[in-house]
Coordinates of C-alpha atoms in Angstrom, one line a residue:
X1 CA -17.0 8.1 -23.3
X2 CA -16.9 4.7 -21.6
X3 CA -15.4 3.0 -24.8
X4 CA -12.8 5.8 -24.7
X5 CA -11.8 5.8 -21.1
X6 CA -11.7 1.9 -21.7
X7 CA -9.0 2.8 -24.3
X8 CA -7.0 4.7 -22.4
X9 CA -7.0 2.2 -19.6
X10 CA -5.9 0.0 -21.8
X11 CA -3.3 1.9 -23.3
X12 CA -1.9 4.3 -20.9
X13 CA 0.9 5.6 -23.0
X14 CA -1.6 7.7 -25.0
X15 CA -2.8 9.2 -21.9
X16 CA 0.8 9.9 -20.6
X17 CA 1.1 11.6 -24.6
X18 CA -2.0 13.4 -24.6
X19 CA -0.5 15.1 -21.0
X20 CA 2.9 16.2 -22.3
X21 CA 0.6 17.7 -25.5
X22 CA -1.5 19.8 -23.3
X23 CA 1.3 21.0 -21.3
X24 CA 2.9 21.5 -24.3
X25 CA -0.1 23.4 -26.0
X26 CA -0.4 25.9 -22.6
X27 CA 2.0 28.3 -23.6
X28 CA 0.9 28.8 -26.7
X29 CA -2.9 29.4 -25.8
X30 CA -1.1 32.0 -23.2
X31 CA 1.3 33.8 -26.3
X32 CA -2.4 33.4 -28.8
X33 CA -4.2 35.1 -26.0
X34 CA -1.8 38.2 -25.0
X35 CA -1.4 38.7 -28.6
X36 CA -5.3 39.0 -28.9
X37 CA -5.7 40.9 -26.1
X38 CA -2.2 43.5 -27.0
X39 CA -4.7 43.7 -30.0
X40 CA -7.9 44.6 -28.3
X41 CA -6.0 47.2 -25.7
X42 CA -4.2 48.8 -29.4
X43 CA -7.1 48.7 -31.1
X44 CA -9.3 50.1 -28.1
X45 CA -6.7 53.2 -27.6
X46 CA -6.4 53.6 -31.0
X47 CA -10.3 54.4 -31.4
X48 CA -9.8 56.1 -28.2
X49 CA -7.1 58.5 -29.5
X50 CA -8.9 59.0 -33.0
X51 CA -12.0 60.5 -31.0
X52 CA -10.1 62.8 -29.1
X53 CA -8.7 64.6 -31.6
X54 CA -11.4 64.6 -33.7
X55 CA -13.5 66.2 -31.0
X56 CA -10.4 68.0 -30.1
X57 CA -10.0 69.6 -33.9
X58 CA -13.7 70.1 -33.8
X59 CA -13.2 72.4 -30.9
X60 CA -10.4 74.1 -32.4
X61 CA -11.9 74.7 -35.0
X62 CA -15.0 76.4 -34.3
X63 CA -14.0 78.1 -30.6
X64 CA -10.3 79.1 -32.2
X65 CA -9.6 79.4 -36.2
X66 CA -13.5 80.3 -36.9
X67 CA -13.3 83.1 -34.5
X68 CA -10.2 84.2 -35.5
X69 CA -11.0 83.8 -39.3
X70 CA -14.9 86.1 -38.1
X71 CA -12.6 88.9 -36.6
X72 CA -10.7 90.0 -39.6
X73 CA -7.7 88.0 -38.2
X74 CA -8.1 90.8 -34.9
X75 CA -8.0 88.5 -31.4
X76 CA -7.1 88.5 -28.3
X77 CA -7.7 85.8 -25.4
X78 CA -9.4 85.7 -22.4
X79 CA -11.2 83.8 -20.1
X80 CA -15.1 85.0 -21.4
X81 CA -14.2 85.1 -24.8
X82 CA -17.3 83.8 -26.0
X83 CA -18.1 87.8 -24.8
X84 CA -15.5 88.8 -27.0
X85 CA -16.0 89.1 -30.9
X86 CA -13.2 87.7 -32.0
X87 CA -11.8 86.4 -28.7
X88 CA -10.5 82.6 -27.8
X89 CA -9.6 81.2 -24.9
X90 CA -7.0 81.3 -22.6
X91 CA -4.7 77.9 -21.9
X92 CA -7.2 77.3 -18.4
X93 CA -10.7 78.1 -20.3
X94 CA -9.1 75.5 -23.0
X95 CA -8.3 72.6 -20.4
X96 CA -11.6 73.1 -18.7
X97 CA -13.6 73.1 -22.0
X98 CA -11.7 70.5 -23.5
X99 CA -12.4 68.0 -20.5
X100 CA -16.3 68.5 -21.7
X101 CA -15.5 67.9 -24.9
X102 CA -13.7 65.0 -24.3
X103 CA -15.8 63.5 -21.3
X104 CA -18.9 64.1 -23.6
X105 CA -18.8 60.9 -25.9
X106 CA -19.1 58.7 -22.9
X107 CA -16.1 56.2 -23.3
X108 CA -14.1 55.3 -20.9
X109 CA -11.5 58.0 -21.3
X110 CA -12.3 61.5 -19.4
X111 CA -9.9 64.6 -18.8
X112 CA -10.4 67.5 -16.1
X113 CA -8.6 70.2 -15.1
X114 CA -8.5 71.4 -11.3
X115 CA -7.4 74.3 -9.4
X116 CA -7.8 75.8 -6.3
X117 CA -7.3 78.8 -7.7
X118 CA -10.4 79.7 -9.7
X119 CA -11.4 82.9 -11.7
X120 CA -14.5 84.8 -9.3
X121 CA -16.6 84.3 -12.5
X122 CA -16.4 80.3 -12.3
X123 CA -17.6 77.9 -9.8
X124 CA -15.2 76.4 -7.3
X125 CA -13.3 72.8 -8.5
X126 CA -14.8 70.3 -6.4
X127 CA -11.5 67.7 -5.6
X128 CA -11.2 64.9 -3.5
X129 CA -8.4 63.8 -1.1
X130 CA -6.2 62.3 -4.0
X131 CA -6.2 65.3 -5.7
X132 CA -5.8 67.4 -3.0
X133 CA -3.0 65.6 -1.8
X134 CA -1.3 65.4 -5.5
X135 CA -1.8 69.3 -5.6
X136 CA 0.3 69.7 -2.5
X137 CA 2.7 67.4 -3.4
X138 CA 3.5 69.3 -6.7
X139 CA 3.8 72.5 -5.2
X140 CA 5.7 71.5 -2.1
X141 CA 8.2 70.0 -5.6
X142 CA 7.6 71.5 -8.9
X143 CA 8.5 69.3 -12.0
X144 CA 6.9 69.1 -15.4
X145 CA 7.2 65.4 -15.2
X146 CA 5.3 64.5 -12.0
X147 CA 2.8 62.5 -12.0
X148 CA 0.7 60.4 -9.5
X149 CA -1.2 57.2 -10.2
X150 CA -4.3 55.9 -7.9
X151 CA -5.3 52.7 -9.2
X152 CA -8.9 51.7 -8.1
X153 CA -12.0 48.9 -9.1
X154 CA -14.3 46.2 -8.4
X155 CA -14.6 42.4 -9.3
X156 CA -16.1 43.9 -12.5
X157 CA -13.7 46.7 -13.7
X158 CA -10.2 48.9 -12.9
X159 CA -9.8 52.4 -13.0
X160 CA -6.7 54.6 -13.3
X161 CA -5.7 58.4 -12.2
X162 CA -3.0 59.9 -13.6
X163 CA -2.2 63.6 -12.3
X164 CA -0.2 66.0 -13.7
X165 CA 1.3 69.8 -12.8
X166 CA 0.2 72.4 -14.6
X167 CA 3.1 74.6 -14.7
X168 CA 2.6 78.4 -15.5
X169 CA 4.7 79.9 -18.8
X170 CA 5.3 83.7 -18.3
X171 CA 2.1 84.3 -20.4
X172 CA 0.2 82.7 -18.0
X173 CA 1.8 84.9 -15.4
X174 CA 1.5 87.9 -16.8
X175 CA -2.1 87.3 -17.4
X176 CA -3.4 85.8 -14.3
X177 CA -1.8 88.5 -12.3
X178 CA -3.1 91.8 -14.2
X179 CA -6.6 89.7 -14.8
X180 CA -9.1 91.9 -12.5
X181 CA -11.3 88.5 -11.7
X182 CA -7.3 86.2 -11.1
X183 CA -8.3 85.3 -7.6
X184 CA -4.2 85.2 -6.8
X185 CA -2.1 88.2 -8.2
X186 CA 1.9 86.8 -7.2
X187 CA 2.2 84.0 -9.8
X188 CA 5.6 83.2 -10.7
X189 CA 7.2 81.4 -13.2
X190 CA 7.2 77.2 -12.4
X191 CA 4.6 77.9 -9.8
X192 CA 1.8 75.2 -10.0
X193 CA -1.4 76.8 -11.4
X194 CA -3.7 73.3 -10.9
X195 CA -3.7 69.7 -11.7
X196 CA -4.6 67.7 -15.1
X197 CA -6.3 64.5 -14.2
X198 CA -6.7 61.9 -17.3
X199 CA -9.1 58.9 -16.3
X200 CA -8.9 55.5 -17.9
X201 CA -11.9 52.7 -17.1
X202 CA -11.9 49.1 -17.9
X203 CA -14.4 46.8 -17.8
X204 CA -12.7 43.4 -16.8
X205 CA -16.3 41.4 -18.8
X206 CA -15.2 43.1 -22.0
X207 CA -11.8 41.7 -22.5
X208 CA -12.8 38.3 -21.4
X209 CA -13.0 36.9 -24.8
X210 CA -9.9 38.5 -25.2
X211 CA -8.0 35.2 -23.4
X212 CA -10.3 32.7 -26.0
X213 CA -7.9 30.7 -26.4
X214 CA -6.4 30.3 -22.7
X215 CA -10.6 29.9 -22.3
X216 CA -10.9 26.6 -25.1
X217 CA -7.5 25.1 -23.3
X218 CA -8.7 25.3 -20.0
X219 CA -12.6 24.2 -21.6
X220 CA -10.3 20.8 -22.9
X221 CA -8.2 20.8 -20.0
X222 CA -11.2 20.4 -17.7
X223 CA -13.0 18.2 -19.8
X224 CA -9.7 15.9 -19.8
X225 CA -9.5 16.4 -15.6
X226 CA -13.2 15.3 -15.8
X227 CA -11.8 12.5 -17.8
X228 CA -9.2 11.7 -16.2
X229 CA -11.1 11.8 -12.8
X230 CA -13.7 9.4 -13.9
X231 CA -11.3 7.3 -14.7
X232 CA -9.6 7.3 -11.6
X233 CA -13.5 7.0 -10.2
X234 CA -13.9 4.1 -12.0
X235 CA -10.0 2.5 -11.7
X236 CA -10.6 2.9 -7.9
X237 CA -14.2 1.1 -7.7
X238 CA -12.6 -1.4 -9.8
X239 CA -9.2 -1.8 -7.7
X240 CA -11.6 -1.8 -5.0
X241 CA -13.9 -4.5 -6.2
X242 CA -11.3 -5.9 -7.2
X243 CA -9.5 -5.8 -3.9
X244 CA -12.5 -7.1 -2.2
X245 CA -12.8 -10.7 -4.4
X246 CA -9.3 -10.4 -3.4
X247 CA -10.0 -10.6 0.3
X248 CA -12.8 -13.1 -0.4
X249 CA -10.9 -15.4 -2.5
X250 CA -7.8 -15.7 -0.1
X251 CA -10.0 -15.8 3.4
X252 CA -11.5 -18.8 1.4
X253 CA -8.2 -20.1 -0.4
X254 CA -6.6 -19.5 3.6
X255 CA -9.6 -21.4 4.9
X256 CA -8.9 -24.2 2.6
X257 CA -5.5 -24.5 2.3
X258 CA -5.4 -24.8 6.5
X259 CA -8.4 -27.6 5.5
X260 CA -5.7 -29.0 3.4
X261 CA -3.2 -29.1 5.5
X262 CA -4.7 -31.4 7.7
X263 CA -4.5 -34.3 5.5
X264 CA -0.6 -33.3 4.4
X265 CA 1.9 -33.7 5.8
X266 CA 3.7 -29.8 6.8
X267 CA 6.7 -30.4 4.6
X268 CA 4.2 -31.6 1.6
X269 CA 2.2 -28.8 2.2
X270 CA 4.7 -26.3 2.8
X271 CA 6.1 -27.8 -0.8
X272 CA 3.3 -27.9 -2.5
X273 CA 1.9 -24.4 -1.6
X274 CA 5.6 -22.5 -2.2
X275 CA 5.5 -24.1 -5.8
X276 CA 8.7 -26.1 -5.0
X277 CA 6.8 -29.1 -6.0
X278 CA 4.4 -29.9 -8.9
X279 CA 0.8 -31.7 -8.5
X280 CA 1.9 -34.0 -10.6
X281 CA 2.0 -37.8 -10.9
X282 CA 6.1 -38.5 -10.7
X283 CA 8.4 -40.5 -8.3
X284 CA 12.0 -40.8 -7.7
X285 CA 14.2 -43.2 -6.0
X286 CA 16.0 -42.0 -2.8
X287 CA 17.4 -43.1 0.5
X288 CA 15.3 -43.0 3.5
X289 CA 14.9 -43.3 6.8
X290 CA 11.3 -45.3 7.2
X291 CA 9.3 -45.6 10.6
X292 CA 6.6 -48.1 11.0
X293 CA 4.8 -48.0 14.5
X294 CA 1.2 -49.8 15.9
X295 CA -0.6 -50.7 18.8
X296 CA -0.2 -54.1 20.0
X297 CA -3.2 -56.4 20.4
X298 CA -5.4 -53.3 19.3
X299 CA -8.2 -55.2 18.3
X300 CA -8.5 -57.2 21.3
X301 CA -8.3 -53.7 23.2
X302 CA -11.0 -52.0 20.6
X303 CA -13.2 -55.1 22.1
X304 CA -13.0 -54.1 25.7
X305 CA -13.6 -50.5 24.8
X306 CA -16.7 -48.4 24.0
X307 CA -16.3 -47.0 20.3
X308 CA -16.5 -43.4 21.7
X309 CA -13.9 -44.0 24.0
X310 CA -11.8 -45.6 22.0
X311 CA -11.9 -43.1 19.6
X312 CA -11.1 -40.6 21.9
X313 CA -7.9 -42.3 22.8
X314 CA -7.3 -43.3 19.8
X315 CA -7.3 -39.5 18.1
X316 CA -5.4 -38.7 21.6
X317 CA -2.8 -40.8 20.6
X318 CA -2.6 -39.8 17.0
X319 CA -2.5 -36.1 18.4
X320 CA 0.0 -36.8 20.2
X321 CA 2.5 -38.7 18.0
X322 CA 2.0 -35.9 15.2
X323 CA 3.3 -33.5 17.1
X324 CA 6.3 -35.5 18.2
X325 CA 6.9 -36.7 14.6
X326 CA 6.9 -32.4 13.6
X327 CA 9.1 -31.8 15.7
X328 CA 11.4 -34.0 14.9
X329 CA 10.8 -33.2 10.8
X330 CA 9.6 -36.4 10.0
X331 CA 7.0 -36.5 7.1
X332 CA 3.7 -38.2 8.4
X333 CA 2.7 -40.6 5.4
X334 CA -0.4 -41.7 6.6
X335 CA -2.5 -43.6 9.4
X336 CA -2.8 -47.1 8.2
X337 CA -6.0 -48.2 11.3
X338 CA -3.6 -48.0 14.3
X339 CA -0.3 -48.1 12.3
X340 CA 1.4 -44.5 11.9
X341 CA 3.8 -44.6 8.5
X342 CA 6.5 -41.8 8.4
X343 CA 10.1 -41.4 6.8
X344 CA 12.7 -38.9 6.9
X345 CA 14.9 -37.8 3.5
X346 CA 12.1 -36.4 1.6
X347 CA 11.0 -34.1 0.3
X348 CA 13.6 -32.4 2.5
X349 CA 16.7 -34.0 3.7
X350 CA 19.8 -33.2 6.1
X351 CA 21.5 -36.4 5.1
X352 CA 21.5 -39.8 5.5
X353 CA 23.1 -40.2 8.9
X354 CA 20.9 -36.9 10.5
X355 CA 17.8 -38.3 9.4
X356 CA 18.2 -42.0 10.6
X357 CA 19.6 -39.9 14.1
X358 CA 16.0 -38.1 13.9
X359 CA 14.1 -40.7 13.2
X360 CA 15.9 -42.9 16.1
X361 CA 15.2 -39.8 18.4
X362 CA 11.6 -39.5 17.5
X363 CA 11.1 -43.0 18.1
X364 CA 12.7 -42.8 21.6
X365 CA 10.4 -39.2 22.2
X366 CA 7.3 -41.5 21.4
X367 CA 7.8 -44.1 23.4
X368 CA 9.0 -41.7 26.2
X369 CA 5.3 -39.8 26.1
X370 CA 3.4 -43.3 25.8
X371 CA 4.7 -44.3 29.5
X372 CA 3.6 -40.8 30.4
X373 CA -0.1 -41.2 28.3
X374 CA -0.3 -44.7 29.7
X375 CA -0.3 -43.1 33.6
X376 CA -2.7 -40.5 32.5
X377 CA -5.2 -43.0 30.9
X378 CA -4.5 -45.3 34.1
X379 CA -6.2 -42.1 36.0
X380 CA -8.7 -42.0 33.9
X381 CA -10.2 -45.5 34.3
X382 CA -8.6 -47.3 31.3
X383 CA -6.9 -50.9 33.0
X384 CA -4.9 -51.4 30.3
X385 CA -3.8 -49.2 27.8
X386 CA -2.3 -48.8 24.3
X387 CA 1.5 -50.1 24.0
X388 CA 3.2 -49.6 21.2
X389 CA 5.9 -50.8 19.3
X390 CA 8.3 -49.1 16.6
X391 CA 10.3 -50.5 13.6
X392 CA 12.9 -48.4 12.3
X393 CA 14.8 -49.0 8.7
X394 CA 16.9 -47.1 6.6
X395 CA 16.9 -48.0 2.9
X396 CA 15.9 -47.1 -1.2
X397 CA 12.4 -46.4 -1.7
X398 CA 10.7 -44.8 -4.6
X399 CA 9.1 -41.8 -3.1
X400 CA 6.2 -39.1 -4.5
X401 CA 3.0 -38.9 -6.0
X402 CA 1.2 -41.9 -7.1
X403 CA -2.5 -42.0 -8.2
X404 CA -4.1 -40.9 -10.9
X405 CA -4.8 -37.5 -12.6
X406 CA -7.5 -36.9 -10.5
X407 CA -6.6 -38.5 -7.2
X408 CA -2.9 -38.9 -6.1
X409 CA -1.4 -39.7 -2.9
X410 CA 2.3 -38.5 -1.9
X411 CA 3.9 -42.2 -0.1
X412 CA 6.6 -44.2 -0.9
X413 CA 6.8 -47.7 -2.2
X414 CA 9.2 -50.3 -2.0
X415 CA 10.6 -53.3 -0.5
X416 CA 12.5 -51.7 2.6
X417 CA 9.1 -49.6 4.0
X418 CA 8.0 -53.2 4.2
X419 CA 10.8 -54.1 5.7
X420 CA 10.4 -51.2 8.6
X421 CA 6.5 -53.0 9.1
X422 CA 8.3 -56.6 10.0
X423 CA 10.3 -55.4 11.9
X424 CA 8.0 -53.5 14.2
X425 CA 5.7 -57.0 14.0
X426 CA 8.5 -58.4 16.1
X427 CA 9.3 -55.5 18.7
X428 CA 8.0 -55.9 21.9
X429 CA 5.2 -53.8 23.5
X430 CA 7.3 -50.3 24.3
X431 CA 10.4 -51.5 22.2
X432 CA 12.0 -50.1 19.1
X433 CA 13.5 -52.3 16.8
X434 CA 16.4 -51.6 13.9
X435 CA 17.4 -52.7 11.1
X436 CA 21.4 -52.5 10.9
X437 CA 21.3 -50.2 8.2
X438 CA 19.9 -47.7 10.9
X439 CA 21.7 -49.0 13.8
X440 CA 25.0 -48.7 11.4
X441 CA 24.1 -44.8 11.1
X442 CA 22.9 -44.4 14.7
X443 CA 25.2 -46.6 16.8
X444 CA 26.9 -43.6 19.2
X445 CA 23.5 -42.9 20.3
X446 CA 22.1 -45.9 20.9
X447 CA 22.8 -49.9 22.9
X448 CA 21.2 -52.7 21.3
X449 CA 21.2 -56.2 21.2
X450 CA 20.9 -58.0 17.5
X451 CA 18.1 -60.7 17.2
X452 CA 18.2 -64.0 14.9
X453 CA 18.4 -62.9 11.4
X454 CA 14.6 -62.8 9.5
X455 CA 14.0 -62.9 5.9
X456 CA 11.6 -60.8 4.2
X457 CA 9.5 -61.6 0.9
X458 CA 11.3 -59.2 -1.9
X459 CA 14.6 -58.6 0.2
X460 CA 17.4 -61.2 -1.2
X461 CA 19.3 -60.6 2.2
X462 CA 18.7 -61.6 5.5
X463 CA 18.3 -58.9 7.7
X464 CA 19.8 -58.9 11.7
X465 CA 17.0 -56.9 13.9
X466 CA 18.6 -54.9 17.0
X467 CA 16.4 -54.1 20.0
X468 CA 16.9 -50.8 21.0
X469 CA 18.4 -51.3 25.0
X470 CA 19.3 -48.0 26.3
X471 CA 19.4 -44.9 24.4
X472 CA 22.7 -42.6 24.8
X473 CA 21.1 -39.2 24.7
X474 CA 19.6 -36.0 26.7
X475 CA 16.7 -38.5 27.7
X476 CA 17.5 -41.9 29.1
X477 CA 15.2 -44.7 27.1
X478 CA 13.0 -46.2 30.1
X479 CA 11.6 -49.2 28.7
X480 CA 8.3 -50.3 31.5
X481 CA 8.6 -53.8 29.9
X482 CA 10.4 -56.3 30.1
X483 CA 9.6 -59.6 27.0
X484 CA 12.5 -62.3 27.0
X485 CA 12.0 -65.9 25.8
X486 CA 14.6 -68.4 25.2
X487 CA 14.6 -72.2 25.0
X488 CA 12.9 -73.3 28.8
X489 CA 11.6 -69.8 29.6
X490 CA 9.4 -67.1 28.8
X491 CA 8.9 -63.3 31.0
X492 CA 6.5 -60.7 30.1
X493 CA 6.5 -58.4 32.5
X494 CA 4.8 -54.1 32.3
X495 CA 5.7 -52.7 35.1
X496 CA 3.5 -50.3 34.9
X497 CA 0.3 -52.7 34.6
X498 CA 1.1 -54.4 38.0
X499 CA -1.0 -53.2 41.0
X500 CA 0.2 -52.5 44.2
X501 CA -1.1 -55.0 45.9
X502 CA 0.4 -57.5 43.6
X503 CA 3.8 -56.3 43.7
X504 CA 5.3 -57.7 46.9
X505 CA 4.3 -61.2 45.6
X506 CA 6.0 -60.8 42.1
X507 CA 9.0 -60.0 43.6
X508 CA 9.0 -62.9 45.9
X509 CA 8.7 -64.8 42.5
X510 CA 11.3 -63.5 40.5
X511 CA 13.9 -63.5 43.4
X512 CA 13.0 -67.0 43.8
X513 CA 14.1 -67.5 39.9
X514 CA 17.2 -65.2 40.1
X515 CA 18.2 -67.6 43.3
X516 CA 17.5 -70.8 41.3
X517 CA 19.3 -69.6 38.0
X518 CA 22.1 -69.0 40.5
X519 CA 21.7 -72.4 41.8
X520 CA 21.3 -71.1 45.3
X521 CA 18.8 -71.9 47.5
X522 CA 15.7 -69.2 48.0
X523 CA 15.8 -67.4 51.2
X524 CA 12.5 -66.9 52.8
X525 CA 11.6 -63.5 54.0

């Protein structure tokens, strides 16, 4: 059974096949079955018949032709004519005897007839309502062709009543009313004398093998429901196993893949996990938009700080950059220490110009919460906090997965990412500093003031720096320090680092510089 259900499962066009079949196959077990059963029925009434006349030519010919034949062909008829040598019996003795006759085998045919009206020699018809009712009917309207049916059974078996008129003949007239025992004496011609009543039983058990055939389809059709049930038992339990290791392997391919994405960045991830890009090792060359950003004189500041704390900043800081750098679609390369690597054009892209604009917008968004992280950390006990500064640089890098076949690592390569790490090297704490490929992209949203060219190992060109001076957007670039040097003179100055009580002094000191790079003479307050 299991190896067949198997097959079936397996090939479910033979199931569909063996359905249309059976469909097909049920009106021929129903055409078999009333052709057995018209069979049974003819063959029953046939049998039926063949008994009542026999009994019926039996009775004829010993109550009618042997009496005749005894009395010398001299007869006459009457009611007692068992009384009368030579007598036979009149059309009601017949009816009445013949209902004995025929009700005597047993079977399931039986005749009577009934009257109301019955010779004062003979014992009252016993009739029930049906007949009684019948009775009236056919008087209240004579017709030789009346009848009435009461249809009657059980679970088990049916029975039918068919009634008839008996209609008196003028014999039957003349001799009911001149007979001295005729309990009525005014019969007429068409009046109704009594009833006939023929009675048919069936037993429902003994045509059941009649519908054999309807029986052995519905035996196969149950057997292929039972089937077909147990397969869809067994289909369900599996879909539902199957369903459940489902569940299981997604809630753990879910937990995972979030795991995952922690170490991608969301545009790799998104990528990798929509099938848009294969886990395999291959690069390509494209323009980008690279950003290169640490922490100025970390390791000096990783000295003054406990290792708990400063790795609470430290992942406070990353935290917060991240979400600056999604928000701006940039894709998050990697943490190099203190050093945060991330470009825009890949692996998706809104174009040069847009991404450098990004990028440039990002940069100023970073700085922007630093001033504001700075004051909380003040708060918080730290004297001097992380300052950052940015390199920005727009250029052809090859970019995608590098590694092996076991380990890869999605990053770009190249000459100008290096590029975008000098040039944050000479920024100053809170700057941002660009190469003029970016500033040529970005120079409506942004002032800034080019440096002495630099030249960088693998770069044939020399490159011109621009410090980022003002930024020309929805939010202003506030920049808390201030780092100039030229030939004679050097300030560093972070606002934000001075303490109150220190201020009034400084200002006394840099007025008395503005005055004397003025050439006027300081004015005491």
């Amino acid at each position: 059974m299991g190896s067949i259900i198997r097959h079936f499962l397996a090939r479910p066009i033979w199931f569909a096949v063996a359905i249309v079949v059976s469909l097909a196959l049920l009106p021929v077990a129903v055409w078999l079955d009333l052709r057995q059963l018209s069979d049974t029925v003819l063959r029953t009434q046939a049998d039926s018949l063949n008994s009542m006349i026999t009994d019926i030519r039996g009775y004829y010919a010993k109550n009618v032709a042997g009496r005749v034949l005894a009395s010398d062909g001299k007869t006459v008829t009457a009611h007692n004519y068992r009384d009368i040598p030579g007598a036979i019996p009149i059309p009601a003795t017949l009816s009445l005897e013949l209902g004995d006759v025929i009700g005597r085998r047993g079977e399931n045919i039986t005749y009577r007839f009934l009257s109301d009206y019955v010779f004062k020699s003979r014992e009252p018809h016993r009739m029930d309502a049906f007949e009684r009712d019948a009775l009236k009917a056919f008087r209240g309207a004579p017709s030789e062709d009346a009848t009435r049916l009461d249809l009657t059974g059980s679970l088990f078996d049916r029975k039918i009543r068919l009634v008839a008129p008996v209609i008196m003949a003028e014999a039957c007239v003349a001799c009911h009313n001149s007979h001295p025992e005729s309990p009525k004496r005014d019969w007429k011609v068409g009046d109704v004398r009594g009833i006939q009543e023929v009675e048919v039983e069936q037993k429902i058990a003994n045509n059941l093998f009649a519908f054999k055939y309807l029986l052995i389809y519905f035996l196969f059709a149950g057997m292929a429901g039972a089937t077909f049930a147990t397969m869809q038992w067994r289909q369900s339990h599996m879909f539902k196993r199957m369903n459940a290791e489902l569940e299981e392997a997604n809630s753990f391919l879910a937990a995972v893949s979030m795991k995952i994405s922690k170490y991608l960045s969301p545009q790799v991830y998104r990528s990798i996990f929509s099938g848009e890009r294969d886990v395999v090792i291959s690069t390509e060359r494209k323009k980008l938009t690279i950003f290169f950003s640490d922490i100025k004189d970390f390791t000096m500041t990783s000295e003054r700080l406990q290792p708990e704390e400063l790795t609470r900043l430290l992942n406070e800081y990353f935290t917060e950059m991240s979400k600056i750098a999604h928000e701006h679609g940039a894709t998050l390369d990697k943490f190099i220490g203190d050093a945060i690597l991330a470009f825009f054009g890949d692996p998706e892209t809104r174009g040069e110009r847009e991404d450098a604009r990004a990028c440039v917008k990002m940069a100023v968004a970073m700085q922007e919460r630093m001033a504001t992280l700075n004051e909380e950390w003040r708060s918080r006990g730290i004297e001097q906090p992380f300052q950052t500064r940015i390199g920005i640089n727009s250029g052809y890098c090859n970019v995608g997965n590098f590694g092996s076949a076991e380990r890869m690592d999605y990053t770009i390569i190249g000459a100008e990412a290096n590029l975008a790490a000098r040039l944050e090297s000479i920024a100053e704490p809170g700057g941002i500093v660009l190469s003029y490929e970016t500033y040529a992209l970005v120079g409506d949203l942004v002032r800034a003031r080019p440096l002495e060219p630099i030249s960088l190992k693998g770069i044939s060109r020399s490159v011109v720096p621009y410090v980022v001076e003002d930024y020309i957007g929805e939010v202003q670039f506030t920049r808390s320090v201030i780092n100039e040097h030229v030939e004679g003179a050097r300030i560093f100055l972070d606002v934000a680092q001075v303490r109150e009580a220190e201020r009034e002094r400084l200002r006394q000191a840099l007025l008395k510089a503005i005055h004397q790079l003025q050439g006027d003479r300081p004015r005491m307050s």
